[in-house]
Amino acid sequence: MYNEKLLSCFIALALITGCSELNASVIEKQPKSNVPYFSEWPVINSAISKNEKIESKISQILAKMTLEEKVGQMIQPNLLEVTPEEAKQYKLGSLLNGGGAWPGGNKYATAEDWAKESDKYWLALEEAYAGRGFNIPFMWATDAVHGHNNVFRATVFPHNIGLGAANNPDLIYEIGKVTAEEIAATGLDWTFAPTVASPRDYRWGRVYEGYSEDPEIIYQYAGKMVEGIQGGSKGLAGERNVISNVKHWVGDGGTLGGVDRGENHYTEEYLRNIHATGYFAGLNAGAQVVMSSFNSWHSDANYDQARSGSYNKKLHGSKYMITDVLKNKMGFDGIVVTDWNGQSELNGCTASNCPAAVNSGNDVFMVTANSDWKAFYKNLIDQVNNGTIPMARIDDAVSRILRVKLRANLWDKPMPSERELAGQQETLGSDEHRALAFTRSQ
């Protein structure tokens, strides 16, 4: 990757070796990078900007909510571990389906089956807020990371490593559009994509999830994928696009020895310029969600927020990276979601109890098992009441959740099965979509 720092190195080498002509020639042949050098964490200039009407609506709703209703918005169980009745009782804000979770346990479920399953939760939350003078719609998130890959007959695209080899950002945009349409056909609202990791060690078992080890390719791809999935502010508010999520924040591809969920020891400068470029592009394109990473980051900057003396530097507990950098320095105003029970990897935490992960700045918690998410709900309420977690932290989280739901126009969209593409089985794996996967990915 060419940048000002690399240029300085070439010049220094030329002066030291005396090979000025040779090194000048090398410099001359270096292609100019499309990625600037980031000396500091950049302020995000999102394609989806603040809207005063939305901000006013957030304040109005937040003022009416009970603590219990706020905490419900922050919890995201797995489909297999929550019924519509439970979603109604706890006024949950969202759910996810992991691999192996399908409507009725049927992996051959049709687009209509998915949309009707989504209706059950959507209607449950409508009922939950009856008589409250306001309502908050439900949303469903899925792991559509190379096409809508958990759904039978959906178009499956090459994994990111193959797409990166194509070196074709325009293709990535088209793939994002197709993926969004197929997700919309099943009545869902949000995809945990794109992955913008920078794999730097082939021993890492998730290398295939990254587009490239080259930050320039990741930078060019991330924004295009987000544009395709979300379609900008207009597309996001419509019924053919869905919410995009860049992940995993940050440095999962740079762990020592390629150990999954391991230790990243990069300097902050290298973390920013090698592992974070995809976030800069994706967030500038308007991505509304960032997912926290399982890995740790071993730097003095990654401080122990609770002064516990036992902080293991896991990103899920990093107030520096989530709040100080992502939210405050960069100005990200969307949702930060945990990875699958990622809070449980912090020292002193379990899946069902982790105030440090809340205080670090995570907003939505994937607490997947039934017993765990119910305990997390109770513990979080207790921890606010006893002062362990400030009420301001809860209000920040819920404001972000409401903001994304309002930007996605969820209050005005009909129930999932009645949306524009919902239930259209012919959209899944259509000839046009498969042609994109087959011919242009070669």
Coordinates of C-alpha atoms in Angstrom, one line a residue:
M1 CA 0.0 0.0 0.0
Y2 CA 1.4 3.3 -1.0
N3 CA 1.2 6.3 1.4
E4 CA 3.2 9.2 2.8
K5 CA 4.9 7.0 5.4
L6 CA 6.0 4.4 2.8
L7 CA 7.3 7.2 0.6
S8 CA 9.4 8.5 3.5
C9 CA 10.8 5.0 4.0
F10 CA 11.8 4.8 0.3
I11 CA 13.5 8.2 0.5
A12 CA 15.4 7.3 3.7
L13 CA 16.6 4.0 2.1
A14 CA 17.8 5.9 -0.9
L15 CA 19.8 8.3 1.2
I16 CA 21.3 5.6 3.4
T17 CA 22.3 3.3 0.5
G18 CA 23.3 6.0 -2.0
C19 CA 21.2 4.2 -4.6
S20 CA 19.1 7.4 -5.3
E21 CA 18.5 6.6 -9.0
L22 CA 17.4 3.0 -8.3
N23 CA 15.2 4.0 -5.4
A24 CA 13.7 6.9 -7.3
S25 CA 12.8 4.4 -10.0
V26 CA 11.1 2.1 -7.5
I27 CA 9.2 5.0 -6.0
E28 CA 8.2 6.2 -9.5
K29 CA 6.6 2.7 -10.3
Q30 CA 4.6 2.5 -7.1
P31 CA 0.9 2.8 -7.9
K32 CA -0.9 5.6 -6.1
S33 CA -3.1 4.2 -3.3
N34 CA -6.8 5.0 -3.0
V35 CA -6.4 4.8 0.7
P36 CA -5.1 7.9 2.5
Y37 CA -2.7 7.5 5.5
F38 CA -4.7 8.1 8.7
S39 CA -2.5 9.8 11.3
E40 CA -5.5 10.0 13.6
W41 CA -8.9 8.3 13.8
P42 CA -11.0 10.0 11.1
V43 CA -14.3 11.7 11.7
I44 CA -17.0 9.8 9.7
N45 CA -18.8 11.6 7.0
S46 CA -21.8 9.3 6.7
A47 CA -24.0 9.1 3.6
I48 CA -26.8 8.9 6.2
S49 CA -26.7 12.0 8.2
K50 CA -28.5 13.2 11.3
N51 CA -32.1 14.2 10.8
E52 CA -33.7 16.6 13.3
K53 CA -37.2 15.1 12.9
I54 CA -35.7 11.7 13.7
E55 CA -33.8 13.1 16.7
S56 CA -36.9 14.7 18.0
K57 CA -38.8 11.5 17.7
I58 CA -36.1 9.6 19.6
S59 CA -36.4 12.1 22.5
Q60 CA -40.2 11.8 22.6
I61 CA -40.1 8.0 22.6
L62 CA -37.3 7.7 25.1
A63 CA -39.0 10.0 27.6
K64 CA -42.0 7.6 27.7
M65 CA -40.1 4.4 28.1
T66 CA -39.7 2.5 31.3
L67 CA -36.3 1.0 32.2
E68 CA -37.7 -2.5 31.5
E69 CA -38.7 -1.4 28.0
K70 CA -35.3 0.1 27.3
V71 CA -33.5 -3.0 28.4
G72 CA -35.7 -5.1 26.2
Q73 CA -34.5 -3.1 23.2
M74 CA -30.9 -4.0 24.0
I75 CA -31.3 -7.8 24.0
Q76 CA -31.1 -10.0 20.9
P77 CA -31.7 -13.7 21.4
N78 CA -31.4 -16.5 18.8
L79 CA -34.5 -17.6 16.9
L80 CA -34.3 -21.1 18.5
E81 CA -34.3 -19.6 22.0
V82 CA -37.2 -17.1 22.0
T83 CA -40.9 -17.4 21.2
P84 CA -43.2 -14.6 20.0
E85 CA -44.9 -14.7 23.4
E86 CA -41.6 -14.1 25.2
A87 CA -40.7 -11.4 22.8
K88 CA -44.0 -9.7 23.7
Q89 CA -43.5 -10.2 27.4
Y90 CA -40.0 -8.8 27.5
K91 CA -40.6 -6.2 24.7
L92 CA -37.5 -7.4 22.9
G93 CA -36.1 -5.1 20.2
S94 CA -34.7 -7.8 17.9
L95 CA -33.7 -11.4 17.3
L96 CA -31.1 -13.1 15.1
N97 CA -31.0 -16.4 13.4
G98 CA -27.7 -18.2 13.5
G99 CA -26.7 -21.1 11.3
G100 CA -29.0 -24.0 11.8
A101 CA -32.0 -21.8 12.8
W102 CA -34.9 -21.8 10.4
P103 CA -38.7 -21.3 10.7
G104 CA -40.2 -24.4 12.3
G105 CA -36.7 -26.0 12.2
N106 CA -37.2 -26.6 8.5
K107 CA -34.0 -25.8 6.5
Y108 CA -36.0 -25.9 3.3
A109 CA -38.3 -23.1 4.5
T110 CA -39.6 -20.9 1.6
A111 CA -39.4 -17.1 1.4
E112 CA -43.0 -17.1 2.5
D113 CA -42.3 -19.3 5.5
W114 CA -39.6 -16.9 6.6
A115 CA -41.8 -13.8 6.1
K116 CA -44.7 -15.3 8.0
E117 CA -42.3 -16.3 10.9
S118 CA -41.1 -12.8 11.0
D119 CA -44.8 -11.6 11.1
K120 CA -45.2 -13.5 14.4
Y121 CA -42.6 -11.4 16.2
W122 CA -43.6 -8.2 14.5
L123 CA -47.2 -8.7 15.6
A124 CA -46.1 -9.7 19.1
L125 CA -44.4 -6.4 19.6
E126 CA -47.3 -4.5 18.2
E127 CA -49.4 -6.1 20.8
A128 CA -46.8 -5.5 23.5
Y129 CA -47.1 -1.8 23.1
A130 CA -50.9 -1.6 22.8
G131 CA -52.2 1.1 25.1
R132 CA -48.8 2.7 25.7
G133 CA -49.3 5.6 23.5
F134 CA -46.3 4.7 21.3
N135 CA -44.8 1.6 19.8
I136 CA -41.4 0.3 18.8
P137 CA -41.1 -2.1 15.9
F138 CA -39.3 -5.4 16.0
M139 CA -36.4 -6.2 13.7
W140 CA -34.8 -9.5 12.6
A141 CA -31.0 -9.8 11.9
T142 CA -29.3 -12.6 9.9
D143 CA -25.8 -13.6 8.9
A144 CA -26.1 -13.1 5.1
V145 CA -22.4 -12.8 4.6
H146 CA -21.9 -14.1 1.1
G147 CA -25.5 -14.0 -0.2
H148 CA -28.5 -14.9 2.0
N149 CA -26.6 -18.1 2.8
N150 CA -28.8 -19.5 5.5
V151 CA -31.9 -19.7 3.2
F152 CA -32.6 -22.6 0.9
R153 CA -32.3 -21.7 -2.8
A154 CA -30.9 -18.3 -2.1
T155 CA -28.0 -17.1 -4.3
V156 CA -24.6 -18.0 -2.7
F157 CA -21.7 -15.9 -3.8
P158 CA -18.0 -16.8 -3.3
H159 CA -16.6 -16.2 0.2
N160 CA -14.9 -12.8 0.7
I161 CA -11.5 -14.2 -0.1
G162 CA -12.6 -15.1 -3.6
L163 CA -14.4 -11.8 -4.1
G164 CA -11.2 -10.0 -3.1
A165 CA -9.2 -11.9 -5.7
A166 CA -11.6 -10.5 -8.4
N167 CA -10.5 -6.9 -7.5
N168 CA -13.8 -5.6 -8.8
P169 CA -15.5 -3.0 -6.5
D170 CA -18.4 -2.6 -9.0
L171 CA -19.2 -6.3 -8.7
I172 CA -19.3 -6.0 -4.9
Y173 CA -22.0 -3.3 -5.2
E174 CA -24.1 -5.5 -7.4
I175 CA -23.7 -8.4 -4.9
G176 CA -24.8 -6.2 -2.1
K177 CA -28.0 -5.2 -4.0
V178 CA -28.9 -8.8 -4.8
T179 CA -28.2 -10.0 -1.2
A180 CA -30.5 -7.2 0.1
E181 CA -33.3 -8.1 -2.3
E182 CA -33.1 -11.8 -1.3
I183 CA -33.1 -10.8 2.4
A184 CA -36.1 -8.6 1.8
A185 CA -37.9 -11.5 0.1
T186 CA -37.8 -13.3 3.4
G187 CA -39.1 -10.4 5.4
L188 CA -35.9 -9.7 7.4
D189 CA -34.4 -6.3 8.3
W190 CA -30.7 -6.5 8.9
T191 CA -27.6 -8.4 7.8
F192 CA -24.4 -8.9 9.7
A193 CA -22.3 -8.0 6.7
P194 CA -19.8 -7.0 5.3
T195 CA -16.9 -8.5 7.2
V196 CA -14.0 -6.1 6.7
A197 CA -11.2 -7.9 8.6
S198 CA -7.7 -7.7 7.3
P199 CA -6.3 -11.3 7.6
R200 CA -2.5 -11.1 8.1
D201 CA -1.7 -14.7 9.0
Y202 CA -2.9 -17.7 6.9
R203 CA -3.1 -19.8 10.0
W204 CA -6.2 -17.9 11.1
G205 CA -9.1 -20.2 10.5
R206 CA -11.3 -17.3 9.3
V207 CA -9.0 -16.0 6.6
Y208 CA -11.7 -16.7 4.0
E209 CA -14.0 -14.1 5.7
G210 CA -11.7 -11.3 4.7
Y211 CA -11.5 -9.7 1.2
S212 CA -7.8 -9.3 1.3
E213 CA -4.7 -8.7 3.5
D214 CA -4.4 -5.5 1.6
P215 CA -6.2 -2.6 3.3
E216 CA -6.7 -0.9 -0.1
I217 CA -8.9 -3.6 -1.4
I218 CA -10.9 -3.8 1.8
Y219 CA -11.3 0.0 1.8
Q220 CA -12.6 0.0 -1.8
Y221 CA -14.9 -3.0 -1.2
A222 CA -16.5 -2.1 2.1
G223 CA -18.1 1.1 1.0
K224 CA -19.5 -0.6 -2.2
M225 CA -21.0 -3.5 -0.3
V226 CA -22.7 -1.2 2.2
E227 CA -24.0 1.0 -0.7
G228 CA -25.5 -2.1 -2.3
I229 CA -27.0 -3.6 0.8
Q230 CA -28.5 -0.3 2.2
G231 CA -29.0 1.8 -0.9
G232 CA -28.3 5.0 0.9
S233 CA -30.8 6.8 3.1
K234 CA -33.6 6.5 0.5
G235 CA -33.0 2.7 -0.1
L236 CA -32.8 2.0 3.6
A237 CA -36.2 3.6 4.1
G238 CA -37.6 1.5 1.3
E239 CA -38.5 -2.1 1.1
R240 CA -35.8 -3.5 -1.2
N241 CA -32.8 -2.8 1.0
V242 CA -31.8 -3.8 4.6
I243 CA -29.5 -2.6 7.4
S244 CA -25.8 -3.2 6.9
N245 CA -23.3 -4.1 9.6
V246 CA -19.5 -3.8 9.4
K247 CA -17.6 -6.3 11.5
H248 CA -15.6 -7.2 13.7
W249 CA -14.3 -4.1 15.5
V250 CA -11.4 -4.3 15.4
G251 CA -8.2 -6.3 14.5
D252 CA -9.5 -9.9 14.4
G253 CA -7.3 -10.6 11.4
G254 CA -4.1 -9.6 13.1
T255 CA -3.9 -11.9 16.1
L256 CA -0.6 -13.5 17.1
G257 CA 0.0 -16.8 15.3
G258 CA -3.4 -16.4 13.6
V259 CA -5.2 -17.6 16.8
D260 CA -8.9 -17.1 16.5
R261 CA -10.2 -14.8 19.2
G262 CA -6.5 -14.3 20.1
E263 CA -4.3 -11.3 21.0
N264 CA -3.7 -8.4 18.6
H265 CA -0.4 -6.5 19.5
Y266 CA -0.4 -4.0 16.6
T267 CA 0.4 -0.4 17.4
E268 CA -2.5 1.9 17.3
E269 CA -1.2 3.5 14.1
Y270 CA -1.0 0.1 12.4
L271 CA -4.4 -1.0 13.8
R272 CA -5.9 2.1 12.3
N273 CA -4.2 1.9 8.9
I274 CA -4.2 -1.9 8.3
H275 CA -7.2 -3.2 10.2
A276 CA -9.7 -0.3 10.3
T277 CA -9.7 1.0 6.7
G278 CA -12.8 -1.1 5.9
Y279 CA -14.7 0.6 8.7
F280 CA -13.8 4.1 7.5
A281 CA -15.2 3.3 4.0
G282 CA -18.2 1.3 5.2
L283 CA -19.3 3.9 7.8
N284 CA -18.8 6.7 5.3
A285 CA -21.1 4.8 3.0
G286 CA -23.7 4.8 5.8
A287 CA -23.4 1.4 7.6
Q288 CA -25.7 1.6 10.6
V289 CA -24.2 -1.1 12.7
V290 CA -20.7 -2.1 13.9
M291 CA -20.1 -5.5 15.5
S292 CA -17.6 -5.9 18.3
S293 CA -14.8 -8.4 17.9
F294 CA -13.8 -11.5 20.0
N295 CA -10.1 -10.6 19.9
S296 CA -8.2 -8.6 22.4
W297 CA -6.0 -5.6 21.7
H298 CA -2.8 -5.3 23.8
S299 CA -2.0 -1.6 24.1
D300 CA -1.7 0.8 27.0
A301 CA -4.4 2.9 25.3
N302 CA -6.9 0.1 25.8
Y303 CA -7.4 0.9 29.5
D304 CA -9.1 -0.9 32.2
Q305 CA -12.4 1.1 32.5
A306 CA -13.4 -0.4 35.8
R307 CA -9.9 -0.4 37.3
S308 CA -10.4 -4.0 38.2
G309 CA -6.8 -5.1 37.6
S310 CA -8.1 -8.1 35.7
Y311 CA -9.1 -6.6 32.3
N312 CA -7.9 -9.1 29.6
K313 CA -8.0 -6.4 26.8
K314 CA -11.0 -8.0 25.0
L315 CA -12.6 -5.6 22.5
H316 CA -16.0 -6.3 23.9
G317 CA -14.9 -4.5 27.1
S318 CA -12.8 -1.8 25.4
K319 CA -14.3 1.6 26.4
Y320 CA -11.4 3.2 24.5
M321 CA -12.1 1.5 21.2
I322 CA -15.9 1.5 21.3
T323 CA -16.8 4.7 23.1
D324 CA -13.8 7.0 23.0
V325 CA -12.7 6.1 19.4
L326 CA -15.7 4.8 17.4
K327 CA -18.5 6.8 19.0
N328 CA -16.7 10.0 20.2
K329 CA -13.7 10.6 17.9
M330 CA -15.2 9.1 14.8
G331 CA -18.7 10.3 15.5
F332 CA -20.5 7.0 14.7
D333 CA -24.1 7.4 15.8
G334 CA -25.5 3.9 15.0
I335 CA -25.6 0.6 16.9
V336 CA -22.7 -1.3 18.3
V337 CA -23.8 -5.0 18.6
T338 CA -21.8 -7.7 20.4
D339 CA -20.8 -10.9 18.6
W340 CA -22.4 -14.2 19.7
N341 CA -22.1 -14.1 23.5
G342 CA -18.9 -12.1 23.1
Q343 CA -19.4 -10.4 26.5
S344 CA -18.8 -13.8 28.2
E345 CA -15.1 -13.7 27.2
L346 CA -14.3 -10.7 29.4
N347 CA -12.6 -11.7 32.7
G348 CA -15.2 -11.8 35.5
C349 CA -18.2 -12.0 33.0
T350 CA -20.6 -14.7 31.8
A351 CA -23.0 -14.6 28.9
S352 CA -25.8 -13.6 31.3
N353 CA -23.9 -11.0 33.4
C354 CA -21.4 -8.5 32.1
P355 CA -21.8 -4.8 33.2
A356 CA -18.3 -4.1 31.8
A357 CA -19.5 -4.8 28.2
V358 CA -22.5 -2.5 28.7
N359 CA -20.3 0.3 30.1
S360 CA -17.8 -0.1 27.4
G361 CA -20.4 1.0 24.9
N362 CA -22.1 -2.0 23.3
D363 CA -25.7 -1.3 22.6
V364 CA -27.3 -4.5 21.5
F365 CA -26.3 -7.8 23.1
M366 CA -26.4 -11.2 21.3
V367 CA -27.3 -13.2 24.4
T368 CA -28.4 -16.3 22.6
A369 CA -29.6 -19.0 25.1
N370 CA -33.0 -18.6 26.6
S371 CA -31.9 -18.8 30.2
D372 CA -29.0 -16.4 29.6
W373 CA -30.9 -13.6 27.9
K374 CA -33.6 -13.7 30.6
A375 CA -30.9 -13.5 33.3
F376 CA -29.1 -10.7 31.4
Y377 CA -32.3 -8.8 31.2
K378 CA -32.8 -9.0 35.0
N379 CA -29.2 -8.4 35.8
L380 CA -29.0 -5.3 33.6
I381 CA -32.1 -3.8 35.3
D382 CA -30.6 -4.5 38.7
Q383 CA -27.2 -3.0 37.7
V384 CA -28.9 0.2 36.6
N385 CA -30.9 0.4 39.8
N386 CA -27.8 -0.1 42.0
G387 CA -25.7 2.4 40.1
T388 CA -23.2 -0.1 38.5
I389 CA -24.4 1.0 35.0
P390 CA -25.4 4.7 34.6
M391 CA -28.9 5.4 33.2
A392 CA -27.2 7.7 30.6
R393 CA -25.4 4.6 29.2
I394 CA -28.8 2.9 28.7
D395 CA -30.3 6.0 27.1
D396 CA -27.4 6.2 24.7
A397 CA -27.9 2.6 23.7
V398 CA -31.6 2.9 23.2
S399 CA -31.3 6.2 21.4
R400 CA -29.0 4.5 18.8
I401 CA -31.4 1.6 18.4
L402 CA -34.3 3.9 17.8
R403 CA -32.3 6.0 15.4
V404 CA -31.5 3.0 13.2
K405 CA -35.0 1.8 13.3
L406 CA -36.3 5.2 12.3
R407 CA -33.8 5.5 9.5
A408 CA -34.9 2.1 8.3
N409 CA -38.5 3.5 8.3
L410 CA -39.7 0.5 10.4
W411 CA -42.6 2.5 11.8
D412 CA -44.1 3.0 8.3
K413 CA -43.3 -0.3 6.7
P414 CA -46.1 -2.9 6.7
M415 CA -45.6 -6.2 8.5
P416 CA -42.9 -8.3 6.9
S417 CA -45.1 -10.6 4.8
E418 CA -46.8 -7.5 3.2
R419 CA -43.7 -5.8 2.0
E420 CA -42.8 -5.3 -1.6
L421 CA -40.6 -8.4 -2.2
A422 CA -41.8 -10.5 0.8
G423 CA -42.6 -14.1 0.0
Q424 CA -41.4 -14.0 -3.6
Q425 CA -39.8 -17.3 -3.9
E426 CA -38.7 -16.5 -7.4
T427 CA -36.4 -13.8 -6.1
L428 CA -34.3 -16.4 -4.2
G429 CA -31.7 -17.7 -6.6
S430 CA -33.2 -16.1 -9.7
D431 CA -31.5 -16.7 -13.0
E432 CA -30.3 -13.1 -13.0
H433 CA -28.9 -13.4 -9.5
R434 CA -27.2 -16.7 -10.2
A435 CA -25.7 -15.3 -13.4
L436 CA -24.1 -12.5 -11.3
A437 CA -22.6 -15.2 -8.9
F438 CA -21.4 -17.4 -11.7
T439 CA -20.2 -15.3 -14.6
R440 CA -18.9 -12.1 -13.1
S441 CA -17.2 -13.7 -10.1
Q442 CA -14.9 -15.8 -12.3

